[in-house]
Short mmCIF file of C-alpha atoms in Angstrom, two decimals:
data_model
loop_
_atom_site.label_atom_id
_atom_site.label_comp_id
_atom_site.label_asym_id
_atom_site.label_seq_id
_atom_site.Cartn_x
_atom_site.Cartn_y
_atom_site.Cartn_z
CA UNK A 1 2.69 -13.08 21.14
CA UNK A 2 0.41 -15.94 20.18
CA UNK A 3 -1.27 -16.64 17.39
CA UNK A 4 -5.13 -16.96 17.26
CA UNK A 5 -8.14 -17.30 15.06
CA UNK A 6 -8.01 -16.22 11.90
CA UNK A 7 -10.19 -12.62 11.62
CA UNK A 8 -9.25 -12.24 7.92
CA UNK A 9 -7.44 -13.49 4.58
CA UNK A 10 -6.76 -11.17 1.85
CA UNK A 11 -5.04 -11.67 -1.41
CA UNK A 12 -1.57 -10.74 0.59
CA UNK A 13 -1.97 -11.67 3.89
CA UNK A 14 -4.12 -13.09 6.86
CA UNK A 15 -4.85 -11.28 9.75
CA UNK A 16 -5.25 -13.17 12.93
CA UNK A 17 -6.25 -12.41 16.73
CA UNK A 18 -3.31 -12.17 19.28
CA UNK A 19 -3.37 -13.15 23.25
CA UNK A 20 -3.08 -9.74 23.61
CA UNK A 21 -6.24 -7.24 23.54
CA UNK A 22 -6.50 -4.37 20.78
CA UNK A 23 -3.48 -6.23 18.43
CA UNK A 24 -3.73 -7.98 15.96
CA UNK A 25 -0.68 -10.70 14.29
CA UNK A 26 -0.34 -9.98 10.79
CA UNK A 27 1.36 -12.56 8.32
CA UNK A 28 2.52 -11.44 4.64
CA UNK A 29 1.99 -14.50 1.80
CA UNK A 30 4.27 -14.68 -1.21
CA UNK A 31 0.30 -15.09 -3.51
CA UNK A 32 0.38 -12.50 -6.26
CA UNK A 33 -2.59 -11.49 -8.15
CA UNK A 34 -3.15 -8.94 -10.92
CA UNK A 35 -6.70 -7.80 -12.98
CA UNK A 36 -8.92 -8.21 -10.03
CA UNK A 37 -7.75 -12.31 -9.15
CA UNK A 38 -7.53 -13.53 -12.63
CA UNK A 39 -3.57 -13.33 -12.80
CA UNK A 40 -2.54 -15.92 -10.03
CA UNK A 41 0.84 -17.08 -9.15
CA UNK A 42 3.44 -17.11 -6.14
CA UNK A 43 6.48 -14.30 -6.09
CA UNK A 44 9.01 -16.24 -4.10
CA UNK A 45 10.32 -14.44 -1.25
CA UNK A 46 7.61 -10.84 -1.77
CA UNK A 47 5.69 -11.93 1.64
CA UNK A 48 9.51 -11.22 3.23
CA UNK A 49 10.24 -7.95 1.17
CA UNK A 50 6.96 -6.45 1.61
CA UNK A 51 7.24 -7.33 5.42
CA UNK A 52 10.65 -5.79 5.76
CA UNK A 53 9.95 -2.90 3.58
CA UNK A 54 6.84 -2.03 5.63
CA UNK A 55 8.31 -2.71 8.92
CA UNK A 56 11.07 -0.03 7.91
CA UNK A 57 9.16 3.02 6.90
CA UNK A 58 5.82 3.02 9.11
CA UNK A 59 8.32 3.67 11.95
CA UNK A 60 9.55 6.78 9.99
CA UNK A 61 6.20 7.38 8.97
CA UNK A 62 5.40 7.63 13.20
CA UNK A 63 8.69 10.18 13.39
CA UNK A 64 6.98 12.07 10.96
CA UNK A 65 3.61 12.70 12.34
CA UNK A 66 1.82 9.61 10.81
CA UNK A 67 -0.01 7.19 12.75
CA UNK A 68 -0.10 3.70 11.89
CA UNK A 69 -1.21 0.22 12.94
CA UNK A 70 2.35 -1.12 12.85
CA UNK A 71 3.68 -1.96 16.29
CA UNK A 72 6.75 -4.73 15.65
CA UNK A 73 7.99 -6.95 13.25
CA UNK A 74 7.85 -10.22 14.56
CA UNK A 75 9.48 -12.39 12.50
CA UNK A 76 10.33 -12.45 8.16
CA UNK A 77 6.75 -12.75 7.76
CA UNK A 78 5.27 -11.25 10.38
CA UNK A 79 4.43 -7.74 12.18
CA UNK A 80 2.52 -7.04 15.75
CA UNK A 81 -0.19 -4.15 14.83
CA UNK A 82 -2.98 -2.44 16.72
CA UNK A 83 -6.51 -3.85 15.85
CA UNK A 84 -7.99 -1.95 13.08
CA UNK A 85 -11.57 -1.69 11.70
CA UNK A 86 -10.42 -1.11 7.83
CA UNK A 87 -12.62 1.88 6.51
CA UNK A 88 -13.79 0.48 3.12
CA UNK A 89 -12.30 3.32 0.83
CA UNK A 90 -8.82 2.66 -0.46
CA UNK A 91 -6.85 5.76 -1.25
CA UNK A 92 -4.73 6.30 -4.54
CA UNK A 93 -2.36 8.86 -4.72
CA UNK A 94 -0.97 9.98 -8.34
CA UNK A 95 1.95 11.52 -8.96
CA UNK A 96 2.57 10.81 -12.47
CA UNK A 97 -0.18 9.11 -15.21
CA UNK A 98 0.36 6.03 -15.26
CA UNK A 99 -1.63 2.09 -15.41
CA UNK A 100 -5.53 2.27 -15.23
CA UNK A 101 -5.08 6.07 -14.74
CA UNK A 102 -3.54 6.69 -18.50
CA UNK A 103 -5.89 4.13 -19.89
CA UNK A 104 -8.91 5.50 -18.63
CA UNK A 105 -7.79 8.90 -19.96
CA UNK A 106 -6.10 8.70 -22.50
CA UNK A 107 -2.51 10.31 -21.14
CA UNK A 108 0.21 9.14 -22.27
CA UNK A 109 2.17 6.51 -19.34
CA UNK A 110 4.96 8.70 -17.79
CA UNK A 111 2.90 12.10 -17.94
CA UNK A 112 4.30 14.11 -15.06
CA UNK A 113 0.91 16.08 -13.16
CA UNK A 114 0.71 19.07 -11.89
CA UNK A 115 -0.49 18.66 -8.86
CA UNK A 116 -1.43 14.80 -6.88
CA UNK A 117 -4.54 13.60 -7.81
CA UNK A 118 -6.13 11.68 -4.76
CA UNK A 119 -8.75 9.10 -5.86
CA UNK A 120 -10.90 6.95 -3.88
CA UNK A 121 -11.92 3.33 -4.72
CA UNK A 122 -14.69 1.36 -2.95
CA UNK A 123 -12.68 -1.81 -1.31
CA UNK A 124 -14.44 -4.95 -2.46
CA UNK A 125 -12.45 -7.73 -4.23
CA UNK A 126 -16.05 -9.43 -5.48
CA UNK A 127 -16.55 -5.65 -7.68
CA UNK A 128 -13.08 -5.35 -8.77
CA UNK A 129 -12.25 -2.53 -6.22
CA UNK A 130 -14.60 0.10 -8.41
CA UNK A 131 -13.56 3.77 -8.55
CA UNK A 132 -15.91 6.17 -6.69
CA UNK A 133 -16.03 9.65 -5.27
CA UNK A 134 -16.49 11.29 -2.25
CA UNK A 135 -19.97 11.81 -1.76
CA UNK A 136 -20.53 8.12 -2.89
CA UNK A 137 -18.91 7.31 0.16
CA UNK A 138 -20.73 9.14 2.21
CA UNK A 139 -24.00 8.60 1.11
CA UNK A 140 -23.50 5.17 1.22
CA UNK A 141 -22.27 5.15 5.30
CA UNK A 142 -18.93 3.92 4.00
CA UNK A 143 -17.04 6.58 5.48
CA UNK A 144 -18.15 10.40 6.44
CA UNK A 145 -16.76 13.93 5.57
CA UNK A 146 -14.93 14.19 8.46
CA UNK A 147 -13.14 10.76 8.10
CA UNK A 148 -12.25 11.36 4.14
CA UNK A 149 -10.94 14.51 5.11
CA UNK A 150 -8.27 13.24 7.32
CA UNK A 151 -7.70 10.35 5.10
CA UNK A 152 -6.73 13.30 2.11
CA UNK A 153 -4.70 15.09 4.81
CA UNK A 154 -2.88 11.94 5.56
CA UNK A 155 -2.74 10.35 2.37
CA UNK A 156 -0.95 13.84 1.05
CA UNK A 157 1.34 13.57 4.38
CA UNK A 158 2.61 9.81 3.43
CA UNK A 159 3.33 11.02 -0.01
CA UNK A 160 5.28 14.56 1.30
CA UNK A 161 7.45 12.12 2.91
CA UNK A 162 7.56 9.56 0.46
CA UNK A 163 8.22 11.36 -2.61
CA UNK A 164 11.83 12.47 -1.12
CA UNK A 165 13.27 9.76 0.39
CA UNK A 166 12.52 7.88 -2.99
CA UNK A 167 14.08 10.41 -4.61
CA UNK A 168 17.14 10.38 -2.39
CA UNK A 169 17.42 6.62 -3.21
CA UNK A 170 16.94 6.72 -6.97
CA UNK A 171 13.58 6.08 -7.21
CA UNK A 172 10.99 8.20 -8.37
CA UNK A 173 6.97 7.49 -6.67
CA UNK A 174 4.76 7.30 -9.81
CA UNK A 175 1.78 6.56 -7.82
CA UNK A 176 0.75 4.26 -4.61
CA UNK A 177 -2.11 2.78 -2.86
CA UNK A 178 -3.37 2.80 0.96
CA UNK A 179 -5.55 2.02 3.01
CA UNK A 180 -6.86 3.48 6.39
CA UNK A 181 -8.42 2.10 9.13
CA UNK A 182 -9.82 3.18 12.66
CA UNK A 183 -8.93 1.99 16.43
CA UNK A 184 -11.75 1.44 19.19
CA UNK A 185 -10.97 5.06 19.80
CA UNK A 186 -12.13 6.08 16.48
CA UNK A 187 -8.79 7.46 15.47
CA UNK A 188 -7.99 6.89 12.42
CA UNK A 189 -4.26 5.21 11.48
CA UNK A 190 -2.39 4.23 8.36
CA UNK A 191 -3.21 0.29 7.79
CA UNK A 192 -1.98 -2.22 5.34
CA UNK A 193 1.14 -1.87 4.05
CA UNK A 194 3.31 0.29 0.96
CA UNK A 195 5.77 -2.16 -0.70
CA UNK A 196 5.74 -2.99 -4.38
CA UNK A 197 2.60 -4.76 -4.14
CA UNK A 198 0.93 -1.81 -3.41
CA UNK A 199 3.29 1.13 -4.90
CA UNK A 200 4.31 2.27 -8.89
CA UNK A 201 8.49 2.28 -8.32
CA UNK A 202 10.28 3.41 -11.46
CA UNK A 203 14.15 4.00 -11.65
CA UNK A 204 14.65 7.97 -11.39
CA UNK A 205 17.59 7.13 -14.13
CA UNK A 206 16.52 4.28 -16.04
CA UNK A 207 12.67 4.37 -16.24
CA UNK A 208 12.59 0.42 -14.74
CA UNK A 209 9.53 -0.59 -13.55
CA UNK A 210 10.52 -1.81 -9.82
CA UNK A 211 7.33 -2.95 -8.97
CA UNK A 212 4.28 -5.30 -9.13
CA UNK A 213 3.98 -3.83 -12.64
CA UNK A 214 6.64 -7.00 -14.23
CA UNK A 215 4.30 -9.30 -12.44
CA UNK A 216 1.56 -7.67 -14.28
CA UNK A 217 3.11 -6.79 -17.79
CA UNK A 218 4.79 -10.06 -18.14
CA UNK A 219 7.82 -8.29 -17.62
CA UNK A 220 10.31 -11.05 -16.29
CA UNK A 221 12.39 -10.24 -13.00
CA UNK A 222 9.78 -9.79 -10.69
CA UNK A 223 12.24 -11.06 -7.69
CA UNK A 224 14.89 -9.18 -8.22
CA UNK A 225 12.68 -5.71 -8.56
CA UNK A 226 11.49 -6.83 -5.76
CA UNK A 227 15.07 -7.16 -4.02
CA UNK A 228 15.72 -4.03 -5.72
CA UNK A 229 13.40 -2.36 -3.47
CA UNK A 230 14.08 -3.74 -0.34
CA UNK A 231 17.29 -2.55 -0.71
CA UNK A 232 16.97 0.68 -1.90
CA UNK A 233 14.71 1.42 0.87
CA UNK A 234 17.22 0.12 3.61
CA UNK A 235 19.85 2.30 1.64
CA UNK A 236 20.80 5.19 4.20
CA UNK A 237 21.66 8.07 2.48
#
């Protein structure tokens, strides 16, 4: 494939056209950022991790009833995927309380839940990605009923099979991130990526944080979590 114009740059990666009609070349960056953009700096090597790590489980995530964008990797920073329109409503998934959830509540960091809690967030860097609910969606032509539906249904799907084959590696899924977007057909498909820019990984024995968190929290060893991950999700068990 060929590279062409660029159609987008996020804070992770730049999308850009492809000689071939309906995909789309997309290229991971090593660019880090925490609190909305005001925590800058490079992770050496994450554009590579997060490129492998997705290119390994949206292919499982196919076997498993899933549909995605992801088509190929192409290279150690980049993947062939179908063309997209991104619906504007990222999706978080919570398994445990933990980050902006425990603060916002006042639940102690670690709190196991009952049941997942799905919550929706309005995708827009310039507002800080602000939390919002169904029907604010809707009214505001962002998505409709029947799209948020299907994004629950899948959403809940990705973390059935996620939770598991964490577990079976070691790693327990406090809580991840995703985003959903929609082919010329209108179908709608997993987009984006899950990797530990995107995911809460904690070690099922030790409690380490294997994820974007030690970028955040000043934690120190953000590579090697990193590493870590990439790793443990290559493990076969």
């Amino acid at each position: 494939m060929t590279r062409g114009e660029l159609r987008y740059e996020g804070k992770a990666k730049r999308v850009y056209a492809s000689d071939v009609d309906g995909e789309y070349i997309v290229e991971y960056k090593d660019d880090a950022t925490a609190f909305n953009g005001v925590k800058k700096a490079q992770i050496m090597g994450k554009g590579e991790i997060n490129n492998a790590i997705t290119a390994h489980l949206y292919p499982l995530l196919e076997g498993a009833g899933i549909p995605t964008h992801f088509l190929a990797k192409l290279g150690d920073r980049e993947q062939r995927v179908r063309a997209v329109t991104i619906v504007p409503v990222e999706v978080i998934v919570r398994n445990v309380a933990a980050g902006s959830f425990s603060k916002r509540l006042g639940i102690e960091e670690g709190t196991p839940l009952s049941r997942p809690v799905v919550e929706y967030c309005f995708k827009s860097d310039a507002l800080g990605d602000p939390l919002i609910n169904s029907d604010t969606a809707i009214a505001l032509g962002w998505a409709s009923e029947a799209d948020l539906t299907r994004i629950r249904e899948l959403a809940l799907n990705v973390r059935d099979f996620l939770v598991p084959y964490f577990e079976a590696r070691g790693v327990r899924l406090i809580d991840f991130k995703l985003e959903f977007g929609k082919l010329a057909s209108g179908e709608i498909v997993l987009a984006d990526e899950i990797s530990p820019d995107t995911c809460r990984f904690w070690d099922a024995k030790t409690g380490e944080k294997l994820d974007k968190d030690r970028f955040r929290r000043d934690l120190g060893g953000v590579e090697d979590a990193y590493a870590e991950m990439l790793a443990r999700v290559t493990q076969t068990v």
